[in-house]
Every structure is written in C-alpha cells, then in structure tokens.
Amino acid sequence: MPSRVFNSYSDKEKRECIKKLLRVQHGKCLFCDRAITYTDNTSLDDFFKEYEVDHIIPLTEEGARDDDSNWAILHKECNRKKGGKPLFLAKRIYKFKRDKEKYGQKLTLGKVLEIHGIKSKPLFLKRLGEYAIVKYYENAIEREIKTPILKDPAGSPFDSIFISLPIEYIYHDADLNPRPIDENVVKLIEEFYENKHPQLHVCLARIEKIGKENEWEQVKVLLFDGQHKAVAQIYNERRKLLLRVFINGSKRDLKETNWRAHTDLRQIEFFRSIAARVGSGLFADKFKKYLNSPGKPKSEFLFVKSLPYPERQQIKKEFLSWLKHGILHPKDFDPDSEDNLMTPYIEEEKSRKRNKPISYDAFEKTFIKFFVYRKPATEEIDPDSEEYFRIIERRNVVKLMSLIAQKVLINKFDINLGAYKLEERLRKGERIPELHLKAYRIFRPKTFEVWCEVLRDGIVQLLKLRGELSDTYAKEGKIFWRELNDETWEEIDKMLDRIFNHKIWLSDNPQIIEAINSTRKEICQKLLTEGKIDDTQVIDNPINFRYIVGVPSSY
C-alpha cells in the first residue's frame, strides 16, 4: 500500500523527497532496475500516473516505519508485482520467475550460476591422514581450511568432508543430476530470505580430479543434490554454501545411488523425465561396455542375463529409461539425428501453469506403450552395424511423433495460451483459436490413448499387408523394427489426416466435449470408436480401425 505519510506531504515536500529517494536509488526502480524519469519540470500528476512511493518493508512487519528510511519509488506495475512482500524478497522472486519463464527446462543450477555471472573454478585439496586441507582464494586472499575426513559408518568407500565454500567454487553436476529448477524454489527463496531459518539439509557434492600441483590435487566440486536449495541461496545473494563433499568412491556407484534415491526410494522425487535421462545414462554406459567386450553373440536379453541376479531388476528400469529418453531426445544419442518435434509440447517437469498439451504420463501410455518394444530383446546385435533394430525403432517413432506435431501442434497450439482449464475458460467467454482448442482436445489423456491405439492397429495392418511386418513381430509389438519406405509413410500420413480432420475435435455438443475430456477411458473409447455416448449415437463416422484405413462407412 502506498505511503499515507508521503501522500500527506505538500508538493514541495514531495519533490524534495523524490529527489532524495532517486539519489539513493541511483535513478532506478528498486524492483526492476529500469530508469525512473524525473526532472524539476515534471508534473507531479504525470509522475504519479507512472510511479508510486511504497514501503520497502511492509508496515505489517514489526519495526517497519512509515518514513523515508523505509520508502522506495517503484513503477506502478512493479508495485503490483511486489504485492505485500518485502521489496527485496519480491524482487528476488520476480527475478527467478523471469529467468524461469525465459529458460524453462534449461534453467539448471549451471544456468543460474551463468545468469548471476558466476564462473565456476576449481580449488585445491590435500589429504593428511584423517584430515583434508582445502585451499582456495577469497577476495584475493589465500584460504586453507582443515576439516576431518569422515568415514561412512556403513563401511562404503565414500569418505566425505563438510565444508562451507564460496559459490564460485561450485559446479553443477549435470551428469548425476540434470534436473531443471522448478517453481518450488520460490518457497525456498522466501524461507532463506532473512537470517531466521537455517538450511536444514546440506547440499551434496563430489570431486572430480583435473590436475596435480606438488602435493595438492586440483579438483572441481560438483553439486548433485540440493540444487534447489543452492539456487534459492544464490537468488538471495548468499556468497557461500554448506556442503557435504564426497572425496572417495566410484562416480558410477554414486550416480546409481542418487538415481535410486530419486526413483525407487523417492527421498526427493525426480521428475520422471529427469529420472529417465539419468537412468538412460546409467544403462548406456554399462551396455556400451558390454557391446565392446569380447565374445559373441550379444543381445539385450543376454546383457541382462550376464548381470548378477540382484542387479537385473534395476537394469530393466534403466533400460526402459534409455528407451524413453532416446525417443524424446534423440540428439543425446546421435547428434546427427532429427529432433523430435513433439518434445517441446510435452510436460517434462511439474508445473502449475500446465501450459503444454501433453503430459509425460500420456507420452508413456501412448507412444511408448503402443509403438516401442519394452522388453530386452533376444535378437543378436552387431555392435558395428548401423542396422541395430533399436536405432531404427527410435527413428521411426520420432518420425511419427514429428509428423503428428507438424499436423496438430506446431504453429497451432500456443504454449503461452496454455492448457490450464481451457474448456472452462472457453465457457466463460475467452476467445480460444480453433486450432489451439483442437490440439488440446486431441491430446486429452484418455482420448489420446484411444486414438493412438487405433492408429497402432491401422499401422500394424498396413505394414503386414505391405510385407514390412511379420505376424510374429506384430504379435510381440516389434512394429517399427525396420526402415519404412516413402510410400508407407504416405499411407500413415493419410491415417493421421483422417484422425485429425475429423469434425469431432471442434464439436460444440456439451456431451461430446465432456466425453472427450473424461478421465475414464471406456467413455472416450465408446465415443471415438463407436460414436456413442451411453447408447446414443452422436457421430456417424467413429474413429475406428475401418475409418482410419479408409474403408467407407457404408461398406
């Protein structure tokens, strides 16, 4: 709320106060840092159309004063964004939200360090019996910190130290934790804003040796857990972080431990897409080593069987992660491959905005379920061949998803308009472009599952008729295990057109709209494949197998 005391001043007193505040603020809005325009010739009426004088610390907080020691000049729009929060807390939250909006899923700890102009650098470490000495420079002064080396009580080889380090000596460990920063960091920024609340859980890091200088090891300190807490502290302009740093032990074992903590144990849950990325990397490292080892034959199945029994369930989870991540991010596997054009429209992280039309769960229940063979295959692999069936399968699924994205999503679904409560917004009179609404309805989760299953059946029949898919492979679900020619893709393209050009997607019938948005698959199934709601026929040409392969309804 703007200051009542300031508003009670005479015009002369207001001008004197404005000048004083602008000198303190260096002529900038304290919220957004944009310049504030004011001269002796500026009309106060014009000035207050654009700016307000408000409190830095709200008067509701103990000790806050309504005088110029607690006033700031802000743009009116900035004052609205600030709300009832302390000014500098609101500013930090605003800066985070602005960065999150700009970078999206690319906003990791590493990107936050970059945004804040922090260039990570290595430090030096020396071990002396039960102690470690860490050496670094702070404000051009050499610091040497002696700290105990702690043994793991469970007897693992992961010795560690606890230490408080300047932010510039910390790197983001994108290999162990590629997770983007989510909106929950706002709560942490608020929690850590003042000096009242400690950070209860320390951040976890490991070292990576990069050199040696006399008896000192030159190392990078890579933070892999607690990155949201670290980011909150950075936005709060803290200069140091308290860390537990593992100085011994296998990187691979630590990576697996961290992955299990975020998946099976769910100590701090990864987004499923991030779990898939990490699990994919774990599987790829082990599988590559297996393929490069002597001996034949080699297969996915034999690889799993070669592992000790207790490890097999874990490797199967990593294997599934490898399949999923390869389809959403094919360039991570082959830089020369084509991008999956649908990936930008899939929610790979939790978001209250729900601005994308496809959830990660829906991706798993459609393209992964219907078009990917999800078990370790027995077929023999030639490690030197480009014809490995998984590479072919990945290319085909990516091509199918990209085709769909081009037809329904790209330049049609507006991410900024989003998917949140879209039907409700439409009923309230918001203008929703037809193509945006159509895309939204096509990818409603249960409806999506239904038409995707119908599409799978149509593609299977097409490939069998063209001699590109055997009955055995069709039954097993190995649908896309061979390269498809242009004519085949043209026929698949026609199937997609039949599905997406159907009049049902832009229906204004409330019953049809409700059925499309239903969370019960049987309702969506009956609507799309039979054209019925309960026992009432509501569409003449259902989206069933006959329809998508082009058999006339009167046939």
mmCIF file of C-alpha atoms in Angstrom, residues 122-496:
data_model
loop_
_atom_site.group_PDB
_atom_site.id
_atom_site.type_symbol
_atom_site.label_atom_id
_atom_site.label_comp_id
_atom_site.label_asym_id
_atom_site.label_seq_id
_atom_site.Cartn_x
_atom_site.Cartn_y
_atom_site.Cartn_z
ATOM 1 C CA PRO A 122 38.493 -25.444 -9.309
ATOM 2 C CA LEU A 123 40.225 -25.456 -5.924
ATOM 3 C CA PHE A 124 42.998 -27.484 -4.297
ATOM 4 C CA LEU A 125 42.684 -30.410 -1.891
ATOM 5 C CA LYS A 126 45.310 -32.273 0.118
ATOM 6 C CA ARG A 127 44.792 -35.270 2.399
ATOM 7 C CA LEU A 128 46.724 -35.636 5.640
ATOM 8 C CA GLY A 129 45.721 -38.820 7.424
ATOM 9 C CA GLU A 130 42.277 -38.276 8.935
ATOM 10 C CA TYR A 131 42.080 -34.683 7.714
ATOM 11 C CA ALA A 132 41.724 -32.872 4.407
ATOM 12 C CA ILE A 133 43.014 -29.380 3.685
ATOM 13 C CA VAL A 134 41.096 -27.341 1.131
ATOM 14 C CA LYS A 135 42.798 -24.314 -0.437
ATOM 15 C CA TYR A 136 41.143 -21.539 -2.428
ATOM 16 C CA TYR A 137 41.261 -17.769 -2.861
ATOM 17 C CA GLU A 138 38.617 -15.440 -1.473
ATOM 18 C CA ASN A 139 38.860 -11.715 -2.233
ATOM 19 C CA ALA A 140 42.449 -12.299 -3.409
ATOM 20 C CA ILE A 141 43.330 -13.820 -0.012
ATOM 21 C CA GLU A 142 44.512 -17.429 0.149
ATOM 22 C CA ARG A 143 42.378 -19.575 2.451
ATOM 23 C CA GLU A 144 43.320 -23.003 3.806
ATOM 24 C CA ILE A 145 40.557 -24.918 5.608
ATOM 25 C CA LYS A 146 41.398 -28.048 7.600
ATOM 26 C CA THR A 147 38.463 -30.408 8.073
ATOM 27 C CA PRO A 148 38.038 -34.037 9.257
ATOM 28 C CA ILE A 149 37.596 -36.797 6.697
ATOM 29 C CA LEU A 150 34.500 -38.722 7.746
ATOM 30 C CA LYS A 151 34.181 -42.442 7.080
ATOM 31 C CA ASP A 152 30.814 -43.880 6.067
ATOM 32 C CA PRO A 153 29.531 -45.786 9.159
ATOM 33 C CA ALA A 154 28.091 -48.399 6.778
ATOM 34 C CA GLY A 155 31.605 -49.144 5.542
ATOM 35 C CA SER A 156 31.191 -47.929 1.953
ATOM 36 C CA PRO A 157 34.247 -46.308 0.294
ATOM 37 C CA PHE A 158 32.516 -42.897 0.205
ATOM 38 C CA ASP A 159 34.640 -40.751 2.502
ATOM 39 C CA SER A 160 33.350 -37.190 2.819
ATOM 40 C CA ILE A 161 34.049 -33.771 4.307
ATOM 41 C CA PHE A 162 31.723 -30.985 5.441
ATOM 42 C CA ILE A 163 32.760 -27.532 4.348
ATOM 43 C CA SER A 164 31.376 -24.065 3.612
ATOM 44 C CA LEU A 165 32.593 -22.864 0.205
ATOM 45 C CA PRO A 166 32.221 -19.657 -1.818
ATOM 46 C CA ILE A 167 29.641 -20.098 -4.592
ATOM 47 C CA GLU A 168 32.256 -19.579 -7.328
ATOM 48 C CA TYR A 169 33.983 -22.847 -6.356
ATOM 49 C CA ILE A 170 30.858 -24.917 -7.069
ATOM 50 C CA TYR A 171 29.925 -26.546 -10.385
ATOM 51 C CA HIS A 172 26.610 -28.070 -11.425
ATOM 52 C CA ASP A 173 26.898 -31.851 -11.752
ATOM 53 C CA ALA A 174 24.742 -32.201 -14.876
ATOM 54 C CA ASP A 175 25.736 -35.857 -15.245
ATOM 55 C CA LEU A 176 24.389 -37.033 -11.875
ATOM 56 C CA ASN A 177 21.518 -34.538 -11.747
ATOM 57 C CA PRO A 178 20.382 -32.852 -14.985
ATOM 58 C CA ARG A 179 17.093 -31.832 -13.340
ATOM 59 C CA PRO A 180 15.841 -28.335 -14.219
ATOM 60 C CA ILE A 181 14.915 -25.925 -11.450
ATOM 61 C CA ASP A 182 11.171 -25.867 -10.792
ATOM 62 C CA GLU A 183 8.814 -23.246 -9.374
ATOM 63 C CA ASN A 184 9.052 -24.646 -5.832
ATOM 64 C CA VAL A 185 12.300 -22.724 -5.440
ATOM 65 C CA VAL A 186 10.123 -19.638 -4.774
ATOM 66 C CA LYS A 187 9.202 -21.119 -1.371
ATOM 67 C CA LEU A 188 12.882 -21.696 -0.615
ATOM 68 C CA ILE A 189 13.785 -18.134 -1.574
ATOM 69 C CA GLU A 190 11.176 -16.951 0.936
ATOM 70 C CA GLU A 191 12.386 -19.427 3.571
ATOM 71 C CA PHE A 192 16.020 -18.356 3.294
ATOM 72 C CA TYR A 193 15.383 -14.630 2.711
ATOM 73 C CA GLU A 194 16.080 -13.467 6.240
ATOM 74 C CA ASN A 195 18.584 -14.922 8.675
ATOM 75 C CA LYS A 196 15.911 -16.565 10.823
ATOM 76 C CA HIS A 197 15.786 -20.030 9.233
ATOM 77 C CA PRO A 198 18.743 -22.366 8.676
ATOM 78 C CA GLN A 199 19.067 -24.641 5.670
ATOM 79 C CA LEU A 200 18.364 -27.942 7.415
ATOM 80 C CA HIS A 201 19.783 -30.267 4.739
ATOM 81 C CA VAL A 202 23.211 -29.569 3.324
ATOM 82 C CA CYS A 203 23.874 -29.787 -0.402
ATOM 83 C CA LEU A 204 25.746 -32.859 -1.637
ATOM 84 C CA ALA A 205 28.709 -32.743 -3.989
ATOM 85 C CA ARG A 206 31.556 -34.877 -5.273
ATOM 86 C CA ILE A 207 35.029 -34.054 -6.515
ATOM 87 C CA GLU A 208 36.482 -34.554 -9.955
ATOM 88 C CA LYS A 209 40.265 -34.510 -10.199
ATOM 89 C CA ILE A 210 41.573 -32.401 -13.059
ATOM 90 C CA GLY A 211 45.244 -31.953 -12.184
ATOM 91 C CA LYS A 212 48.009 -32.005 -9.608
ATOM 92 C CA GLU A 213 50.319 -29.343 -8.233
ATOM 93 C CA ASN A 214 53.020 -30.668 -5.912
ATOM 94 C CA GLU A 215 51.168 -32.403 -3.052
ATOM 95 C CA TRP A 216 47.872 -30.694 -3.916
ATOM 96 C CA GLU A 217 45.146 -32.199 -6.100
ATOM 97 C CA GLN A 218 43.317 -29.710 -8.308
ATOM 98 C CA VAL A 219 39.633 -30.641 -8.194
ATOM 99 C CA LYS A 220 36.190 -29.493 -9.276
ATOM 100 C CA VAL A 221 33.441 -29.578 -6.647
ATOM 101 C CA LEU A 222 30.324 -30.811 -8.469
ATOM 102 C CA LEU A 223 26.989 -30.308 -6.695
ATOM 103 C CA PHE A 224 24.488 -33.069 -7.499
ATOM 104 C CA ASP A 225 21.876 -32.885 -4.755
ATOM 105 C CA GLY A 226 20.202 -29.906 -3.104
ATOM 106 C CA GLN A 227 20.470 -27.762 -6.209
ATOM 107 C CA HIS A 228 17.106 -26.084 -5.494
ATOM 108 C CA LYS A 229 18.395 -25.000 -2.086
ATOM 109 C CA ALA A 230 21.601 -23.782 -3.720
ATOM 110 C CA VAL A 231 19.643 -21.797 -6.316
ATOM 111 C CA ALA A 232 17.472 -20.205 -3.602
ATOM 112 C CA GLN A 233 20.599 -19.121 -1.754
ATOM 113 C CA ILE A 234 22.090 -17.682 -4.947
ATOM 114 C CA TYR A 235 18.964 -15.604 -5.649
ATOM 115 C CA ASN A 236 19.161 -14.445 -2.043
ATOM 116 C CA GLU A 237 22.701 -13.219 -2.839
ATOM 117 C CA ARG A 238 24.450 -15.556 -0.413
ATOM 118 C CA ARG A 239 28.139 -15.895 -1.074
ATOM 119 C CA LYS A 240 28.723 -19.344 0.459
ATOM 120 C CA LEU A 241 27.101 -22.790 0.592
ATOM 121 C CA LEU A 242 27.436 -25.516 3.207
ATOM 122 C CA LEU A 243 28.285 -28.820 1.533
ATOM 123 C CA ARG A 244 28.925 -32.453 2.194
ATOM 124 C CA VAL A 245 31.574 -33.365 -0.378
ATOM 125 C CA PHE A 246 32.335 -36.996 -1.254
ATOM 126 C CA ILE A 247 36.076 -37.257 -1.855
ATOM 127 C CA ASN A 248 36.244 -41.027 -2.472
ATOM 128 C CA GLY A 249 34.197 -43.678 -4.225
ATOM 129 C CA SER A 250 33.072 -44.601 -7.719
ATOM 130 C CA LYS A 251 31.197 -41.966 -9.717
ATOM 131 C CA ARG A 252 29.038 -44.689 -11.259
ATOM 132 C CA ASP A 253 28.043 -46.080 -7.843
ATOM 133 C CA LEU A 254 27.234 -42.590 -6.608
ATOM 134 C CA LYS A 255 25.184 -41.924 -9.735
ATOM 135 C CA GLU A 256 23.176 -45.124 -9.227
ATOM 136 C CA THR A 257 22.661 -44.340 -5.542
ATOM 137 C CA ASN A 258 21.395 -40.855 -6.354
ATOM 138 C CA TRP A 259 19.114 -42.212 -9.094
ATOM 139 C CA ARG A 260 17.562 -44.780 -6.733
ATOM 140 C CA ALA A 261 17.092 -42.126 -4.056
ATOM 141 C CA HIS A 262 15.039 -40.082 -6.544
ATOM 142 C CA THR A 263 13.104 -43.000 -8.045
ATOM 143 C CA ASP A 264 12.712 -46.214 -6.006
ATOM 144 C CA LEU A 265 13.232 -44.624 -2.587
ATOM 145 C CA ARG A 266 11.667 -41.274 -3.555
ATOM 146 C CA GLN A 267 13.617 -39.363 -0.933
ATOM 147 C CA ILE A 268 13.448 -36.334 -3.221
ATOM 148 C CA GLU A 269 11.488 -37.260 -6.302
ATOM 149 C CA PHE A 270 12.941 -36.606 -9.755
ATOM 150 C CA PHE A 271 10.563 -35.612 -12.492
ATOM 151 C CA ARG A 272 10.026 -38.833 -14.445
ATOM 152 C CA SER A 273 11.680 -37.296 -17.491
ATOM 153 C CA ILE A 274 14.803 -36.478 -15.451
ATOM 154 C CA ALA A 275 14.791 -39.942 -13.898
ATOM 155 C CA ALA A 276 14.654 -41.285 -17.462
ATOM 156 C CA ARG A 277 17.606 -39.127 -18.510
ATOM 157 C CA VAL A 278 19.763 -40.263 -15.597
ATOM 158 C CA GLY A 279 18.648 -43.897 -15.882
ATOM 159 C CA SER A 280 19.321 -43.761 -19.608
ATOM 160 C CA GLY A 281 22.887 -42.638 -18.999
ATOM 161 C CA LEU A 282 23.447 -45.411 -16.454
ATOM 162 C CA PHE A 283 22.189 -48.057 -18.887
ATOM 163 C CA ALA A 284 24.091 -46.636 -21.876
ATOM 164 C CA ASP A 285 27.434 -46.734 -20.031
ATOM 165 C CA LYS A 286 27.008 -50.369 -18.989
ATOM 166 C CA PHE A 287 25.552 -51.523 -22.310
ATOM 167 C CA LYS A 288 28.321 -49.888 -24.319
ATOM 168 C CA LYS A 289 30.928 -51.619 -22.177
ATOM 169 C CA TYR A 290 29.123 -54.927 -22.743
ATOM 170 C CA LEU A 291 28.910 -54.455 -26.522
ATOM 171 C CA ASN A 292 32.627 -53.621 -26.697
ATOM 172 C CA SER A 293 33.645 -56.650 -24.649
ATOM 173 C CA PRO A 294 34.951 -59.825 -26.361
ATOM 174 C CA GLY A 295 32.657 -62.678 -27.274
ATOM 175 C CA LYS A 296 29.503 -63.324 -29.278
ATOM 176 C CA PRO A 297 26.563 -63.499 -29.637
ATOM 177 C CA LYS A 298 25.337 -60.301 -27.977
ATOM 178 C CA SER A 299 21.792 -59.172 -27.284
ATOM 179 C CA GLU A 300 19.843 -57.013 -24.866
ATOM 180 C CA PHE A 301 18.495 -60.131 -23.196
ATOM 181 C CA LEU A 302 21.930 -61.739 -22.830
ATOM 182 C CA PHE A 303 23.288 -58.480 -21.404
ATOM 183 C CA VAL A 304 20.667 -58.503 -18.647
ATOM 184 C CA LYS A 305 21.228 -62.219 -18.055
ATOM 185 C CA SER A 306 25.002 -61.645 -17.713
ATOM 186 C CA LEU A 307 24.438 -59.473 -14.627
ATOM 187 C CA PRO A 308 24.198 -60.802 -11.072
ATOM 188 C CA TYR A 309 20.588 -61.616 -10.229
ATOM 189 C CA PRO A 310 20.083 -58.743 -7.716
ATOM 190 C CA GLU A 311 21.071 -56.199 -10.388
ATOM 191 C CA ARG A 312 18.661 -57.380 -13.073
ATOM 192 C CA GLN A 313 15.522 -55.609 -11.875
ATOM 193 C CA GLN A 314 17.456 -52.365 -11.566
ATOM 194 C CA ILE A 315 18.951 -52.646 -15.061
ATOM 195 C CA LYS A 316 15.481 -53.273 -16.545
ATOM 196 C CA LYS A 317 14.317 -49.937 -15.120
ATOM 197 C CA GLU A 318 17.397 -48.211 -16.526
ATOM 198 C CA PHE A 319 16.742 -49.926 -19.866
ATOM 199 C CA LEU A 320 13.193 -48.541 -20.031
ATOM 200 C CA SER A 321 14.568 -45.092 -19.189
ATOM 201 C CA TRP A 322 17.024 -45.489 -22.064
ATOM 202 C CA LEU A 323 14.201 -46.250 -24.493
ATOM 203 C CA LYS A 324 12.056 -43.294 -23.376
ATOM 204 C CA HIS A 325 14.815 -40.721 -23.252
ATOM 205 C CA GLY A 326 16.135 -41.772 -26.657
ATOM 206 C CA ILE A 327 12.771 -41.053 -28.263
ATOM 207 C CA LEU A 328 12.232 -37.649 -26.648
ATOM 208 C CA HIS A 329 15.855 -36.540 -27.035
ATOM 209 C CA PRO A 330 17.375 -38.461 -29.968
ATOM 210 C CA LYS A 331 20.243 -35.989 -30.377
ATOM 211 C CA ASP A 332 21.571 -37.098 -26.968
ATOM 212 C CA PHE A 333 22.210 -40.455 -28.655
ATOM 213 C CA ASP A 334 23.193 -39.279 -32.132
ATOM 214 C CA PRO A 335 23.962 -35.580 -32.789
ATOM 215 C CA ASP A 336 23.154 -36.104 -36.485
ATOM 216 C CA SER A 337 19.649 -37.426 -35.856
ATOM 217 C CA GLU A 338 16.461 -35.436 -36.372
ATOM 218 C CA ASP A 339 14.885 -33.665 -33.406
ATOM 219 C CA ASN A 340 11.602 -34.988 -32.059
ATOM 220 C CA LEU A 341 9.331 -32.056 -32.948
ATOM 221 C CA MET A 342 6.742 -33.121 -30.367
ATOM 222 C CA THR A 343 9.120 -32.924 -27.388
ATOM 223 C CA PRO A 344 8.639 -29.150 -26.788
ATOM 224 C CA TYR A 345 4.913 -29.827 -26.301
ATOM 225 C CA ILE A 346 5.380 -32.489 -23.604
ATOM 226 C CA GLU A 347 5.485 -31.503 -19.926
ATOM 227 C CA GLU A 348 8.804 -32.906 -18.759
ATOM 228 C CA GLU A 349 8.610 -31.173 -15.401
ATOM 229 C CA LYS A 350 5.842 -30.447 -12.937
ATOM 230 C CA SER A 351 4.233 -27.079 -13.495
ATOM 231 C CA ARG A 352 1.242 -25.329 -12.008
ATOM 232 C CA LYS A 353 0.776 -23.467 -15.286
ATOM 233 C CA ARG A 354 0.073 -26.595 -17.355
ATOM 234 C CA ASN A 355 0.951 -24.697 -20.478
ATOM 235 C CA LYS A 356 1.716 -27.774 -22.601
ATOM 236 C CA PRO A 357 -0.916 -30.110 -24.053
ATOM 237 C CA ILE A 358 0.785 -33.473 -23.393
ATOM 238 C CA SER A 359 1.808 -34.845 -20.006
ATOM 239 C CA TYR A 360 4.842 -37.090 -19.622
ATOM 240 C CA ASP A 361 2.489 -39.761 -18.299
ATOM 241 C CA ALA A 362 0.424 -39.545 -21.514
ATOM 242 C CA PHE A 363 3.596 -39.884 -23.616
ATOM 243 C CA GLU A 364 4.438 -43.095 -21.738
ATOM 244 C CA LYS A 365 0.907 -44.508 -22.097
ATOM 245 C CA THR A 366 0.721 -43.880 -25.835
ATOM 246 C CA PHE A 367 3.876 -43.801 -27.944
ATOM 247 C CA ILE A 368 5.944 -45.889 -25.548
ATOM 248 C CA LYS A 369 3.158 -48.375 -24.843
ATOM 249 C CA PHE A 370 1.916 -48.830 -28.414
ATOM 250 C CA PHE A 371 4.974 -48.335 -30.623
ATOM 251 C CA VAL A 372 8.016 -49.413 -28.590
ATOM 252 C CA TYR A 373 9.007 -52.966 -27.696
ATOM 253 C CA ARG A 374 9.702 -52.536 -23.981
ATOM 254 C CA LYS A 375 11.462 -55.789 -23.088
ATOM 255 C CA PRO A 376 15.158 -56.622 -23.571
ATOM 256 C CA ALA A 377 15.175 -58.332 -26.975
ATOM 257 C CA THR A 378 16.749 -61.691 -27.781
ATOM 258 C CA GLU A 379 17.750 -60.659 -31.335
ATOM 259 C CA GLU A 380 21.503 -60.684 -31.894
ATOM 260 C CA ILE A 381 23.218 -57.294 -32.112
ATOM 261 C CA ASP A 382 26.158 -56.465 -34.326
ATOM 262 C CA PRO A 383 27.844 -53.593 -32.409
ATOM 263 C CA ASP A 384 29.461 -52.311 -35.621
ATOM 264 C CA SER A 385 26.241 -52.196 -37.632
ATOM 265 C CA GLU A 386 24.041 -49.146 -38.213
ATOM 266 C CA GLU A 387 21.082 -51.512 -38.542
ATOM 267 C CA TYR A 388 20.604 -52.131 -34.826
ATOM 268 C CA PHE A 389 16.828 -52.504 -34.513
ATOM 269 C CA ARG A 390 16.587 -50.094 -31.555
ATOM 270 C CA ILE A 391 18.107 -47.292 -33.627
ATOM 271 C CA ILE A 392 15.601 -47.995 -36.419
ATOM 272 C CA GLU A 393 12.714 -48.188 -33.953
ATOM 273 C CA ARG A 394 13.745 -44.874 -32.375
ATOM 274 C CA ARG A 395 13.957 -43.140 -35.756
ATOM 275 C CA ASN A 396 10.509 -44.413 -36.762
ATOM 276 C CA VAL A 397 8.784 -43.406 -33.524
ATOM 277 C CA VAL A 398 10.457 -39.993 -33.604
ATOM 278 C CA LYS A 399 9.344 -39.538 -37.227
ATOM 279 C CA LEU A 400 5.761 -40.498 -36.349
ATOM 280 C CA MET A 401 5.665 -38.086 -33.405
ATOM 281 C CA SER A 402 7.169 -35.295 -35.503
ATOM 282 C CA LEU A 403 4.568 -35.861 -38.229
ATOM 283 C CA ILE A 404 1.799 -35.528 -35.668
ATOM 284 C CA ALA A 405 3.399 -32.393 -34.212
ATOM 285 C CA GLN A 406 3.552 -30.784 -37.658
ATOM 286 C CA LYS A 407 -0.119 -31.549 -38.300
ATOM 287 C CA VAL A 408 -1.581 -30.593 -34.944
ATOM 288 C CA LEU A 409 0.840 -28.652 -32.732
ATOM 289 C CA ILE A 410 3.446 -26.516 -34.495
ATOM 290 C CA ASN A 411 2.091 -23.005 -35.159
ATOM 291 C CA LYS A 412 -1.283 -24.263 -33.918
ATOM 292 C CA PHE A 413 -1.020 -24.839 -30.186
ATOM 293 C CA ASP A 414 0.115 -21.674 -28.392
ATOM 294 C CA ILE A 415 2.233 -22.541 -25.346
ATOM 295 C CA ASN A 416 1.574 -19.070 -23.912
ATOM 296 C CA LEU A 417 -2.186 -19.624 -24.093
ATOM 297 C CA GLY A 418 -1.637 -22.991 -22.431
ATOM 298 C CA ALA A 419 -3.876 -25.894 -21.469
ATOM 299 C CA TYR A 420 -4.953 -24.997 -17.939
ATOM 300 C CA LYS A 421 -8.770 -25.196 -17.531
ATOM 301 C CA LEU A 422 -9.155 -24.463 -21.232
ATOM 302 C CA GLU A 423 -12.741 -25.682 -21.598
ATOM 303 C CA GLU A 424 -13.784 -23.660 -18.547
ATOM 304 C CA ARG A 425 -12.089 -20.570 -19.957
ATOM 305 C CA LEU A 426 -13.897 -21.138 -23.254
ATOM 306 C CA ARG A 427 -17.269 -21.355 -21.463
ATOM 307 C CA LYS A 428 -16.530 -18.099 -19.663
ATOM 308 C CA GLY A 429 -16.147 -16.335 -22.999
ATOM 309 C CA GLU A 430 -12.381 -16.348 -23.521
ATOM 310 C CA ARG A 431 -11.522 -16.436 -27.206
ATOM 311 C CA ILE A 432 -9.636 -19.639 -27.942
ATOM 312 C CA PRO A 433 -8.349 -20.135 -31.524
ATOM 313 C CA GLU A 434 -9.900 -23.205 -33.158
ATOM 314 C CA LEU A 435 -6.563 -24.884 -33.934
ATOM 315 C CA HIS A 436 -5.402 -24.430 -30.335
ATOM 316 C CA LEU A 437 -8.641 -25.906 -28.977
ATOM 317 C CA LYS A 438 -8.476 -28.771 -31.462
ATOM 318 C CA ALA A 439 -4.948 -29.694 -30.395
ATOM 319 C CA TYR A 440 -5.943 -29.502 -26.736
ATOM 320 C CA ARG A 441 -8.816 -31.936 -27.227
ATOM 321 C CA ILE A 442 -6.840 -34.343 -29.388
ATOM 322 C CA PHE A 443 -4.331 -34.789 -26.559
ATOM 323 C CA ARG A 444 -6.725 -35.137 -23.645
ATOM 324 C CA PRO A 445 -5.098 -38.093 -21.835
ATOM 325 C CA LYS A 446 -7.708 -40.863 -22.220
ATOM 326 C CA THR A 447 -8.845 -39.703 -25.655
ATOM 327 C CA PHE A 448 -5.182 -39.638 -26.705
ATOM 328 C CA GLU A 449 -4.766 -43.250 -25.574
ATOM 329 C CA VAL A 450 -7.801 -44.352 -27.585
ATOM 330 C CA TRP A 451 -6.906 -42.838 -30.955
ATOM 331 C CA CYS A 452 -3.252 -43.776 -30.530
ATOM 332 C CA GLU A 453 -4.235 -47.417 -30.031
ATOM 333 C CA VAL A 454 -6.477 -47.277 -33.098
ATOM 334 C CA LEU A 455 -3.580 -45.725 -35.052
ATOM 335 C CA ARG A 456 -1.279 -48.530 -33.898
ATOM 336 C CA ASP A 457 -3.743 -51.151 -35.158
ATOM 337 C CA GLY A 458 -4.023 -49.366 -38.508
ATOM 338 C CA ILE A 459 -0.245 -49.144 -38.923
ATOM 339 C CA VAL A 460 0.179 -52.818 -37.995
ATOM 340 C CA GLN A 461 -2.357 -53.874 -40.636
ATOM 341 C CA LEU A 462 -0.741 -51.611 -43.235
ATOM 342 C CA LEU A 463 2.753 -52.967 -42.569
ATOM 343 C CA LYS A 464 1.549 -56.578 -42.662
ATOM 344 C CA LEU A 465 -0.224 -56.024 -45.992
ATOM 345 C CA ARG A 466 2.902 -54.421 -47.446
ATOM 346 C CA GLY A 467 5.109 -57.274 -46.220
ATOM 347 C CA GLU A 468 7.013 -54.978 -43.852
ATOM 348 C CA LEU A 469 5.897 -56.675 -40.637
ATOM 349 C CA SER A 470 5.661 -60.368 -39.817
ATOM 350 C CA ASP A 471 2.813 -61.845 -37.798
ATOM 351 C CA THR A 472 5.289 -62.804 -35.072
ATOM 352 C CA TYR A 473 6.729 -59.313 -34.748
ATOM 353 C CA ALA A 474 3.226 -57.807 -34.871
ATOM 354 C CA LYS A 475 2.097 -60.028 -32.015
ATOM 355 C CA GLU A 476 5.212 -59.220 -29.951
ATOM 356 C CA GLY A 477 4.876 -55.472 -30.536
ATOM 357 C CA LYS A 478 8.067 -55.064 -32.596
ATOM 358 C CA ILE A 479 6.234 -52.800 -35.010
ATOM 359 C CA PHE A 480 8.868 -50.315 -36.090
ATOM 360 C CA TRP A 481 11.904 -52.593 -36.332
ATOM 361 C CA ARG A 482 12.658 -51.950 -39.989
ATOM 362 C CA GLU A 483 13.091 -48.902 -42.198
ATOM 363 C CA LEU A 484 9.854 -47.856 -43.891
ATOM 364 C CA ASN A 485 9.779 -46.543 -47.454
ATOM 365 C CA ASP A 486 8.222 -43.253 -48.557
ATOM 366 C CA GLU A 487 5.036 -44.912 -49.830
ATOM 367 C CA THR A 488 4.418 -46.475 -46.422
ATOM 368 C CA TRP A 489 4.886 -43.140 -44.692
ATOM 369 C CA GLU A 490 2.467 -41.552 -47.162
ATOM 370 C CA GLU A 491 -0.193 -44.082 -46.145
ATOM 371 C CA ILE A 492 0.487 -43.411 -42.452
ATOM 372 C CA ASP A 493 0.216 -39.712 -43.230
ATOM 373 C CA LYS A 494 -3.291 -40.305 -44.656
ATOM 374 C CA MET A 495 -4.307 -42.149 -41.491
ATOM 375 C CA LEU A 496 -3.209 -39.197 -39.402
#
